[in-house]
Structures are given as C-alpha cells and as structure tokens.
Amino acid sequence: MSDEPRERDTAAEGPSGDELQQKFGAAARNSALGRVAETDSMSAALLTAMGGWRGLVEALLPGIAFLVLYVLTKDLWLSVGVPAVIGLAFVIVRLVRREPAASAVGGLLGLVVSGFLALRSGEGTQYFVVGFWTNGAYAVGLLLSMLVRWPIIGVISGFLFGDGTKWRASRRLMWWMQLATGVWVAFFLARLAVQLPLYFAGAVEALGVARLVMGAPLFALVIVLTVLFVRAVYQTASDPAKSGEPKQNLADE
C-alpha cells in the first residue's frame, strides 16, 4: 500500500455549509414569501403574491369558465373541456415565450384530473375533489412541521432574513414561527370546513364561488400578512428599543 496521502476529489464532495446556506437563501427569496418581502407597497405585495396579473388570470380564469358554463348549460363536457383548453393555452404561451412553465403545467394537470373525475362520475361536484386533497395535504404537512419543531414558515423566514436556522434556539422566535405556521394550517382547514359541506350538499354553484373567493385572493392576503408579521417579529427581536430587552444574540434567548 502506498504511503502517499490520497488527494481529495473536491469535485466529488458535496456542497459546503456556506453553499447550502446560499442555495437555501435563494430558494427562500424565490418563494412566494420571498417575492412579497421584496415589494414596497400593499397593492404590489398582493399582486406579487398572486403571481402578477398573469398568475391571477391563470389562477382564476379556468375556475370562472367552469362555473359560468356549468350554470348556463349544465353540460359537463363543455364545462370541463373549456377550462382544460384554457390551461393548455397558458402552457403554450409560456413555452413560446421561453418562460418557466412549471406552475402552468401543474395547473393543467390539475384541470385534467378534475375534469376526468367529474366526467367519470357525472357529478359537477367531483370537479373540486382534487382541491380537497391538496388542501388536506398542505394542512397535514404544515402541522407535521410544527410537531417536529421545524415549522415551515420559520424555515423559509430564517433563510429569507439571513438567520438560517438560528431562530430555532430562541424560544420566543420558535413560538412566533409556530404561530405563523399554525395560521396557514387554519387557512387550509378553513377551506375544507367551508367547501366540504357544499360538496356533500351537491351545491356546485356555491362550491365554485367559494373555491374562487378562497383561492388566489385569500391566499395572497394570507401571504402578505405572514410577511408583515414575520418582518415585525424579526425587527422586534433585533431592536432592543422595541422589544424592551437588552439586545442579544437570538440563539442565546
């Protein structure tokens, strides 16, 4: 065996701690919370949270098309077909313009699956089942993050505000981040609490309206309020004049 020291293959090594910090920070800034945090007015923040005017149209137009067509015609094929065509058009436009199309593709897949469920059952209420599962999954995922003491809002906010994961050592910040994440759990559960009774009652029109109202507009409002809340929490924690306590390292609390 050779006594010569082995040279490390740096190319095969994983990313360093600083590189991971930068990557997580970039991901946080690219998240909905990160994009909203960079805005300078409430109107701009709300619009940004909905993905801009195009994101708002992509979020609302298919649902409006389904609701209007179903109310006017009661024709399921037409009611689910037109939104699917609209979703496909959104994807094509993004691809032609060489823009990120992941959200549009995801929306199209959701429309296709929703339409399939409605057509298979012959019931318009089945068009909304995918949304129930999605909201339930988000609520469970966020709740689990709270139970393991890694609340998602705290994880995103920590990297967004340059604190990394140090906030977890602060009892006060942990409590606030648990609360912020809990608000999101309540938001997704509220959607289910309002919409599921309408689903079981077979009230397609009322369910469609509730889905639109509690969709992108309310989602955007909760995001903006979350950013304002988290920003205030960090400012208070780092400013002794506001917190009424001597300034200290957050990890030392």
PDB file of C-alpha atoms in Angstrom:
ATOM      1  CA  MET A   1       0.000   0.000   0.000  1.00  0.00           C
ATOM      2  CA  SER A   2       1.353   3.419  -0.895  1.00  0.00           C
ATOM      3  CA  ASP A   3       2.224   5.764   1.957  1.00  0.00           C
ATOM      4  CA  GLU A   4       1.470   8.792  -0.204  1.00  0.00           C
ATOM      5  CA  PRO A   5      -1.501  10.801   1.053  1.00  0.00           C
ATOM      6  CA  ARG A   6      -4.534  10.478  -1.067  1.00  0.00           C
ATOM      7  CA  GLU A   7      -5.655  13.546  -2.872  1.00  0.00           C
ATOM      8  CA  ARG A   8      -9.195  14.548  -2.183  1.00  0.00           C
ATOM      9  CA  ASP A   9     -11.517  14.652  -5.115  1.00  0.00           C
ATOM     10  CA  THR A  10     -13.089  18.011  -4.381  1.00  0.00           C
ATOM     11  CA  ALA A  11     -15.349  17.692  -7.383  1.00  0.00           C
ATOM     12  CA  ALA A  12     -16.947  14.626  -5.822  1.00  0.00           C
ATOM     13  CA  GLU A  13     -17.520  16.321  -2.468  1.00  0.00           C
ATOM     14  CA  GLY A  14     -20.919  17.696  -1.596  1.00  0.00           C
ATOM     15  CA  PRO A  15     -21.623  21.402  -1.271  1.00  0.00           C
ATOM     16  CA  SER A  16     -20.137  23.217   1.714  1.00  0.00           C
ATOM     17  CA  GLY A  17     -22.177  24.732   4.517  1.00  0.00           C
ATOM     18  CA  ASP A  18     -21.898  28.202   3.002  1.00  0.00           C
ATOM     19  CA  GLU A  19     -23.010  26.931  -0.384  1.00  0.00           C
ATOM     20  CA  LEU A  20     -26.021  25.222   1.162  1.00  0.00           C
ATOM     21  CA  GLN A  21     -26.844  28.416   3.040  1.00  0.00           C
ATOM     22  CA  GLN A  22     -26.736  30.357  -0.224  1.00  0.00           C
ATOM     23  CA  LYS A  23     -28.887  27.804  -2.022  1.00  0.00           C
ATOM     24  CA  PHE A  24     -31.493  27.738   0.719  1.00  0.00           C
ATOM     25  CA  GLY A  25     -31.427  31.533   0.831  1.00  0.00           C
ATOM     26  CA  ALA A  26     -32.003  31.718  -2.931  1.00  0.00           C
ATOM     27  CA  ALA A  27     -34.876  29.238  -2.649  1.00  0.00           C
ATOM     28  CA  ALA A  28     -36.435  31.315   0.141  1.00  0.00           C
ATOM     29  CA  ARG A  29     -36.166  34.501  -1.925  1.00  0.00           C
ATOM     30  CA  ASN A  30     -37.783  32.737  -4.887  1.00  0.00           C
ATOM     31  CA  SER A  31     -40.687  31.537  -2.755  1.00  0.00           C
ATOM     32  CA  ALA A  32     -43.965  33.436  -2.576  1.00  0.00           C
ATOM     33  CA  LEU A  33     -42.951  34.837   0.815  1.00  0.00           C
ATOM     34  CA  GLY A  34     -39.607  35.974  -0.565  1.00  0.00           C
ATOM     35  CA  ARG A  35     -41.082  37.698  -3.603  1.00  0.00           C
ATOM     36  CA  VAL A  36     -43.653  39.511  -1.478  1.00  0.00           C
ATOM     37  CA  ALA A  37     -40.985  40.598   1.017  1.00  0.00           C
ATOM     38  CA  GLU A  38     -39.195  42.498  -1.764  1.00  0.00           C
ATOM     39  CA  THR A  39     -42.227  44.652  -2.649  1.00  0.00           C
ATOM     40  CA  ASP A  40     -42.691  48.184  -1.324  1.00  0.00           C
ATOM     41  CA  SER A  41     -46.471  48.629  -1.227  1.00  0.00           C
ATOM     42  CA  MET A  42     -49.541  46.652  -0.184  1.00  0.00           C
ATOM     43  CA  SER A  43     -51.038  46.610  -3.681  1.00  0.00           C
ATOM     44  CA  ALA A  44     -47.767  45.423  -5.203  1.00  0.00           C
ATOM     45  CA  ALA A  45     -47.424  42.796  -2.472  1.00  0.00           C
ATOM     46  CA  LEU A  46     -50.909  41.409  -3.093  1.00  0.00           C
ATOM     47  CA  LEU A  47     -50.359  41.298  -6.843  1.00  0.00           C
ATOM     48  CA  THR A  48     -46.960  39.642  -6.417  1.00  0.00           C
ATOM     49  CA  ALA A  49     -48.446  37.043  -4.058  1.00  0.00           C
ATOM     50  CA  MET A  50     -50.896  36.078  -6.797  1.00  0.00           C
ATOM     51  CA  GLY A  51     -48.113  35.739  -9.367  1.00  0.00           C
ATOM     52  CA  GLY A  52     -48.717  39.077 -11.067  1.00  0.00           C
ATOM     53  CA  TRP A  53     -51.567  39.772 -13.452  1.00  0.00           C
ATOM     54  CA  ARG A  54     -50.803  36.665 -15.485  1.00  0.00           C
ATOM     55  CA  GLY A  55     -50.688  34.480 -12.399  1.00  0.00           C
ATOM     56  CA  LEU A  56     -54.007  35.917 -11.266  1.00  0.00           C
ATOM     57  CA  VAL A  57     -55.605  35.206 -14.646  1.00  0.00           C
ATOM     58  CA  GLU A  58     -54.152  31.684 -14.731  1.00  0.00           C
ATOM     59  CA  ALA A  59     -55.473  31.016 -11.234  1.00  0.00           C
ATOM     60  CA  LEU A  60     -58.989  32.387 -11.712  1.00  0.00           C
ATOM     61  CA  LEU A  61     -59.984  32.077 -15.369  1.00  0.00           C
ATOM     62  CA  PRO A  62     -60.338  28.259 -15.578  1.00  0.00           C
ATOM     63  CA  GLY A  63     -62.487  28.212 -12.443  1.00  0.00           C
ATOM     64  CA  ILE A  64     -64.636  31.079 -13.678  1.00  0.00           C
ATOM     65  CA  ALA A  65     -65.051  29.355 -17.047  1.00  0.00           C
ATOM     66  CA  PHE A  66     -66.174  26.106 -15.395  1.00  0.00           C
ATOM     67  CA  LEU A  67     -68.615  27.876 -13.101  1.00  0.00           C
ATOM     68  CA  VAL A  68     -70.192  30.054 -15.797  1.00  0.00           C
ATOM     69  CA  LEU A  69     -70.507  27.241 -18.339  1.00  0.00           C
ATOM     70  CA  TYR A  70     -71.913  24.794 -15.802  1.00  0.00           C
ATOM     71  CA  VAL A  71     -74.506  27.295 -14.536  1.00  0.00           C
ATOM     72  CA  LEU A  72     -75.596  28.210 -18.061  1.00  0.00           C
ATOM     73  CA  THR A  73     -75.511  24.810 -19.774  1.00  0.00           C
ATOM     74  CA  LYS A  74     -75.187  22.027 -17.167  1.00  0.00           C
ATOM     75  CA  ASP A  75     -73.046  20.355 -19.857  1.00  0.00           C
ATOM     76  CA  LEU A  76     -70.126  18.692 -18.058  1.00  0.00           C
ATOM     77  CA  TRP A  77     -68.118  18.009 -21.214  1.00  0.00           C
ATOM     78  CA  LEU A  78     -68.223  21.647 -22.181  1.00  0.00           C
ATOM     79  CA  SER A  79     -67.721  22.860 -18.601  1.00  0.00           C
ATOM     80  CA  VAL A  80     -64.543  20.832 -18.049  1.00  0.00           C
ATOM     81  CA  GLY A  81     -63.277  20.951 -21.638  1.00  0.00           C
ATOM     82  CA  VAL A  82     -63.043  24.725 -21.969  1.00  0.00           C
ATOM     83  CA  PRO A  83     -61.001  25.204 -18.746  1.00  0.00           C
ATOM     84  CA  ALA A  84     -58.637  22.441 -19.893  1.00  0.00           C
ATOM     85  CA  VAL A  85     -58.137  24.188 -23.237  1.00  0.00           C
ATOM     86  CA  ILE A  86     -57.503  27.454 -21.401  1.00  0.00           C
ATOM     87  CA  GLY A  87     -54.930  25.724 -19.199  1.00  0.00           C
ATOM     88  CA  LEU A  88     -53.224  24.246 -22.265  1.00  0.00           C
ATOM     89  CA  ALA A  89     -53.109  27.713 -23.831  1.00  0.00           C
ATOM     90  CA  PHE A  90     -51.356  29.063 -20.719  1.00  0.00           C
ATOM     91  CA  VAL A  91     -48.705  26.355 -21.019  1.00  0.00           C
ATOM     92  CA  ILE A  92     -48.157  27.000 -24.728  1.00  0.00           C
ATOM     93  CA  VAL A  93     -47.812  30.757 -24.205  1.00  0.00           C
ATOM     94  CA  ARG A  94     -45.186  30.246 -21.517  1.00  0.00           C
ATOM     95  CA  LEU A  95     -43.252  27.753 -23.636  1.00  0.00           C
ATOM     96  CA  VAL A  96     -43.325  30.032 -26.694  1.00  0.00           C
ATOM     97  CA  ARG A  97     -42.104  32.950 -24.590  1.00  0.00           C
ATOM     98  CA  ARG A  98     -39.428  30.681 -23.026  1.00  0.00           C
ATOM     99  CA  GLU A  99     -40.753  31.384 -19.550  1.00  0.00           C
ATOM    100  CA  PRO A 100     -40.931  28.955 -16.591  1.00  0.00           C
ATOM    101  CA  ALA A 101     -43.950  26.767 -17.221  1.00  0.00           C
ATOM    102  CA  ALA A 102     -43.954  24.505 -14.154  1.00  0.00           C
ATOM    103  CA  SER A 103     -46.885  26.273 -12.473  1.00  0.00           C
ATOM    104  CA  ALA A 104     -48.901  26.324 -15.705  1.00  0.00           C
ATOM    105  CA  VAL A 105     -48.206  22.620 -16.331  1.00  0.00           C
ATOM    106  CA  GLY A 106     -49.222  21.803 -12.763  1.00  0.00           C
ATOM    107  CA  GLY A 107     -52.409  23.780 -13.218  1.00  0.00           C
ATOM    108  CA  LEU A 108     -53.179  21.960 -16.462  1.00  0.00           C
ATOM    109  CA  LEU A 109     -52.661  18.564 -14.845  1.00  0.00           C
ATOM    110  CA  GLY A 110     -54.997  19.574 -12.039  1.00  0.00           C
ATOM    111  CA  LEU A 111     -57.632  20.639 -14.556  1.00  0.00           C
ATOM    112  CA  VAL A 112     -57.311  17.382 -16.493  1.00  0.00           C
ATOM    113  CA  VAL A 113     -57.611  15.209 -13.381  1.00  0.00           C
ATOM    114  CA  SER A 114     -60.509  17.289 -12.057  1.00  0.00           C
ATOM    115  CA  GLY A 115     -62.297  17.055 -15.389  1.00  0.00           C
ATOM    116  CA  PHE A 116     -61.736  13.302 -15.551  1.00  0.00           C
ATOM    117  CA  LEU A 117     -63.248  12.786 -12.092  1.00  0.00           C
ATOM    118  CA  ALA A 118     -66.272  14.932 -12.953  1.00  0.00           C
ATOM    119  CA  LEU A 119     -66.897  13.183 -16.285  1.00  0.00           C
ATOM    120  CA  ARG A 120     -66.419   9.709 -14.839  1.00  0.00           C
ATOM    121  CA  SER A 121     -68.959  10.330 -12.077  1.00  0.00           C
ATOM    122  CA  GLY A 122     -71.286  12.638 -13.983  1.00  0.00           C
ATOM    123  CA  GLU A 123     -71.300  14.944 -10.970  1.00  0.00           C
ATOM    124  CA  GLY A 124     -70.091  18.547 -11.155  1.00  0.00           C
ATOM    125  CA  THR A 125     -69.023  18.466  -7.512  1.00  0.00           C
ATOM    126  CA  GLN A 126     -66.312  15.924  -8.376  1.00  0.00           C
ATOM    127  CA  TYR A 127     -64.505  18.693 -10.258  1.00  0.00           C
ATOM    128  CA  PHE A 128     -63.405  20.079  -6.881  1.00  0.00           C
ATOM    129  CA  VAL A 129     -62.180  16.858  -5.237  1.00  0.00           C
ATOM    130  CA  VAL A 130     -58.525  17.396  -6.211  1.00  0.00           C
ATOM    131  CA  GLY A 131     -58.591  20.704  -4.345  1.00  0.00           C
ATOM    132  CA  PHE A 132     -59.807  18.977  -1.195  1.00  0.00           C
ATOM    133  CA  TRP A 133     -56.922  16.510  -1.276  1.00  0.00           C
ATOM    134  CA  THR A 134     -54.441  19.315  -1.999  1.00  0.00           C
ATOM    135  CA  ASN A 135     -55.640  21.452   0.895  1.00  0.00           C
ATOM    136  CA  GLY A 136     -55.644  18.462   3.200  1.00  0.00           C
ATOM    137  CA  ALA A 137     -52.094  17.535   2.210  1.00  0.00           C
ATOM    138  CA  TYR A 138     -50.846  21.077   2.820  1.00  0.00           C
ATOM    139  CA  ALA A 139     -52.554  21.224   6.203  1.00  0.00           C
ATOM    140  CA  VAL A 140     -51.088  17.872   7.289  1.00  0.00           C
ATOM    141  CA  GLY A 141     -47.592  18.743   6.028  1.00  0.00           C
ATOM    142  CA  LEU A 142     -47.560  22.090   7.830  1.00  0.00           C
ATOM    143  CA  LEU A 143     -48.935  20.538  11.010  1.00  0.00           C
ATOM    144  CA  LEU A 144     -46.260  17.845  10.957  1.00  0.00           C
ATOM    145  CA  SER A 145     -43.582  20.525  10.558  1.00  0.00           C
ATOM    146  CA  MET A 146     -44.929  22.146  13.721  1.00  0.00           C
ATOM    147  CA  LEU A 147     -44.974  18.883  15.647  1.00  0.00           C
ATOM    148  CA  VAL A 148     -41.321  18.174  14.856  1.00  0.00           C
ATOM    149  CA  ARG A 149     -40.481  21.806  15.742  1.00  0.00           C
ATOM    150  CA  TRP A 150     -39.407  22.761  12.231  1.00  0.00           C
ATOM    151  CA  PRO A 151     -42.357  24.999  11.318  1.00  0.00           C
ATOM    152  CA  ILE A 152     -42.239  25.672   7.581  1.00  0.00           C
ATOM    153  CA  ILE A 153     -42.805  29.416   7.879  1.00  0.00           C
ATOM    154  CA  GLY A 154     -39.854  29.595  10.264  1.00  0.00           C
ATOM    155  CA  VAL A 155     -37.599  27.626   7.922  1.00  0.00           C
ATOM    156  CA  ILE A 156     -38.404  29.881   4.955  1.00  0.00           C
ATOM    157  CA  SER A 157     -38.226  33.082   7.027  1.00  0.00           C
ATOM    158  CA  GLY A 158     -34.929  32.126   8.627  1.00  0.00           C
ATOM    159  CA  PHE A 159     -33.155  31.823   5.288  1.00  0.00           C
ATOM    160  CA  LEU A 160     -35.062  34.765   3.858  1.00  0.00           C
ATOM    161  CA  PHE A 161     -33.882  37.112   6.616  1.00  0.00           C
ATOM    162  CA  GLY A 162     -30.354  35.700   6.805  1.00  0.00           C
ATOM    163  CA  ASP A 163     -30.824  33.921  10.125  1.00  0.00           C
ATOM    164  CA  GLY A 164     -30.564  30.390   8.760  1.00  0.00           C
ATOM    165  CA  THR A 165     -31.775  28.001  11.443  1.00  0.00           C
ATOM    166  CA  LYS A 166     -30.551  30.011  14.443  1.00  0.00           C
ATOM    167  CA  TRP A 167     -34.112  31.091  15.220  1.00  0.00           C
ATOM    168  CA  ARG A 168     -34.814  27.574  16.495  1.00  0.00           C
ATOM    169  CA  ALA A 169     -32.640  28.252  19.533  1.00  0.00           C
ATOM    170  CA  SER A 170     -34.852  31.167  20.528  1.00  0.00           C
ATOM    171  CA  ARG A 171     -37.937  30.156  22.492  1.00  0.00           C
ATOM    172  CA  ARG A 172     -39.668  33.378  21.537  1.00  0.00           C
ATOM    173  CA  LEU A 173     -38.943  33.083  17.798  1.00  0.00           C
ATOM    174  CA  MET A 174     -39.869  29.405  17.826  1.00  0.00           C
ATOM    175  CA  TRP A 175     -43.227  30.283  19.361  1.00  0.00           C
ATOM    176  CA  TRP A 176     -43.901  33.029  16.794  1.00  0.00           C
ATOM    177  CA  MET A 177     -42.947  30.803  13.873  1.00  0.00           C
ATOM    178  CA  GLN A 178     -45.137  28.026  15.214  1.00  0.00           C
ATOM    179  CA  LEU A 179     -47.985  30.537  15.396  1.00  0.00           C
ATOM    180  CA  ALA A 180     -47.407  31.792  11.839  1.00  0.00           C
ATOM    181  CA  THR A 181     -47.335  28.235  10.516  1.00  0.00           C
ATOM    182  CA  GLY A 182     -50.446  27.427  12.545  1.00  0.00           C
ATOM    183  CA  VAL A 183     -52.273  30.249  10.778  1.00  0.00           C
ATOM    184  CA  TRP A 184     -51.548  28.537   7.470  1.00  0.00           C
ATOM    185  CA  VAL A 185     -52.812  25.223   8.853  1.00  0.00           C
ATOM    186  CA  ALA A 186     -56.002  27.024   9.878  1.00  0.00           C
ATOM    187  CA  PHE A 187     -56.264  28.605   6.427  1.00  0.00           C
ATOM    188  CA  PHE A 188     -56.213  25.276   4.603  1.00  0.00           C
ATOM    189  CA  LEU A 189     -58.563  23.692   7.140  1.00  0.00           C
ATOM    190  CA  ALA A 190     -60.929  26.656   6.787  1.00  0.00           C
ATOM    191  CA  ARG A 191     -61.138  25.988   3.059  1.00  0.00           C
ATOM    192  CA  LEU A 192     -62.156  22.413   3.805  1.00  0.00           C
ATOM    193  CA  ALA A 193     -64.585  23.456   6.547  1.00  0.00           C
ATOM    194  CA  VAL A 194     -66.410  25.811   4.178  1.00  0.00           C
ATOM    195  CA  GLN A 195     -66.266  23.804   0.975  1.00  0.00           C
ATOM    196  CA  LEU A 196     -66.786  20.198   2.099  1.00  0.00           C
ATOM    197  CA  PRO A 197     -70.365  20.789   3.359  1.00  0.00           C
ATOM    198  CA  LEU A 198     -71.196  22.363  -0.006  1.00  0.00           C
ATOM    199  CA  TYR A 199     -69.668  19.351  -1.744  1.00  0.00           C
ATOM    200  CA  PHE A 200     -71.740  16.873   0.231  1.00  0.00           C
ATOM    201  CA  ALA A 201     -74.834  19.008  -0.354  1.00  0.00           C
ATOM    202  CA  GLY A 202     -74.211  18.864  -4.101  1.00  0.00           C
ATOM    203  CA  ALA A 203     -74.189  22.679  -4.347  1.00  0.00           C
ATOM    204  CA  VAL A 204     -71.933  23.020  -7.381  1.00  0.00           C
ATOM    205  CA  GLU A 205     -72.554  26.736  -7.942  1.00  0.00           C
ATOM    206  CA  ALA A 206     -71.965  27.716  -4.309  1.00  0.00           C
ATOM    207  CA  LEU A 207     -68.897  25.470  -4.166  1.00  0.00           C
ATOM    208  CA  GLY A 208     -67.480  27.089  -7.298  1.00  0.00           C
ATOM    209  CA  VAL A 209     -67.939  30.570  -5.837  1.00  0.00           C
ATOM    210  CA  ALA A 210     -66.370  29.543  -2.516  1.00  0.00           C
ATOM    211  CA  ARG A 211     -63.451  27.998  -4.377  1.00  0.00           C
ATOM    212  CA  LEU A 212     -62.810  31.240  -6.276  1.00  0.00           C
ATOM    213  CA  VAL A 213     -63.139  33.527  -3.237  1.00  0.00           C
ATOM    214  CA  MET A 214     -60.960  31.340  -1.021  1.00  0.00           C
ATOM    215  CA  GLY A 215     -58.466  30.736  -3.824  1.00  0.00           C
ATOM    216  CA  ALA A 216     -55.879  33.173  -5.123  1.00  0.00           C
ATOM    217  CA  PRO A 217     -57.257  36.377  -3.500  1.00  0.00           C
ATOM    218  CA  LEU A 218     -57.423  34.988   0.037  1.00  0.00           C
ATOM    219  CA  PHE A 219     -54.183  33.057  -0.451  1.00  0.00           C
ATOM    220  CA  ALA A 220     -52.426  36.282  -1.442  1.00  0.00           C
ATOM    221  CA  LEU A 221     -53.805  38.133   1.568  1.00  0.00           C
ATOM    222  CA  VAL A 222     -52.545  35.467   3.976  1.00  0.00           C
ATOM    223  CA  ILE A 223     -49.093  35.563   2.357  1.00  0.00           C
ATOM    224  CA  VAL A 224     -48.858  39.354   2.694  1.00  0.00           C
ATOM    225  CA  LEU A 225     -49.990  39.261   6.323  1.00  0.00           C
ATOM    226  CA  THR A 226     -47.459  36.499   7.008  1.00  0.00           C
ATOM    227  CA  VAL A 227     -44.614  38.578   5.565  1.00  0.00           C
ATOM    228  CA  LEU A 228     -45.648  41.628   7.594  1.00  0.00           C
ATOM    229  CA  PHE A 229     -45.895  39.520  10.735  1.00  0.00           C
ATOM    230  CA  VAL A 230     -42.539  37.770  10.297  1.00  0.00           C
ATOM    231  CA  ARG A 231     -40.792  41.031   9.408  1.00  0.00           C
ATOM    232  CA  ALA A 232     -42.186  42.652  12.565  1.00  0.00           C
ATOM    233  CA  VAL A 233     -41.100  39.673  14.667  1.00  0.00           C
ATOM    234  CA  TYR A 234     -37.525  39.888  13.398  1.00  0.00           C
ATOM    235  CA  GLN A 235     -37.384  43.657  13.818  1.00  0.00           C
ATOM    236  CA  THR A 236     -38.652  43.399  17.376  1.00  0.00           C
ATOM    237  CA  ALA A 237     -36.258  40.571  18.225  1.00  0.00           C
ATOM    238  CA  SER A 238     -33.233  42.525  16.962  1.00  0.00           C
ATOM    239  CA  ASP A 239     -34.240  46.003  18.199  1.00  0.00           C
ATOM    240  CA  PRO A 240     -33.908  46.450  21.975  1.00  0.00           C
ATOM    241  CA  ALA A 241     -35.897  49.685  21.792  1.00  0.00           C
ATOM    242  CA  LYS A 242     -38.928  47.764  20.506  1.00  0.00           C
ATOM    243  CA  SER A 243     -38.519  44.589  22.485  1.00  0.00           C
ATOM    244  CA  GLY A 244     -37.799  46.367  25.768  1.00  0.00           C
ATOM    245  CA  GLU A 245     -34.930  43.966  26.414  1.00  0.00           C
ATOM    246  CA  PRO A 246     -31.149  44.267  26.009  1.00  0.00           C
ATOM    247  CA  LYS A 247     -30.055  43.315  22.500  1.00  0.00           C
ATOM    248  CA  GLN A 248     -28.700  39.797  22.401  1.00  0.00           C
ATOM    249  CA  ASN A 249     -27.932  37.012  20.052  1.00  0.00           C
ATOM    250  CA  LEU A 250     -31.180  35.308  19.079  1.00  0.00           C
ATOM    251  CA  ALA A 251     -29.660  31.931  19.787  1.00  0.00           C
ATOM    252  CA  ASP A 252     -28.940  32.970  23.366  1.00  0.00           C
ATOM    253  CA  GLU A 253     -32.569  33.554  24.341  1.00  0.00           C
TER     254      GLU A 253
END
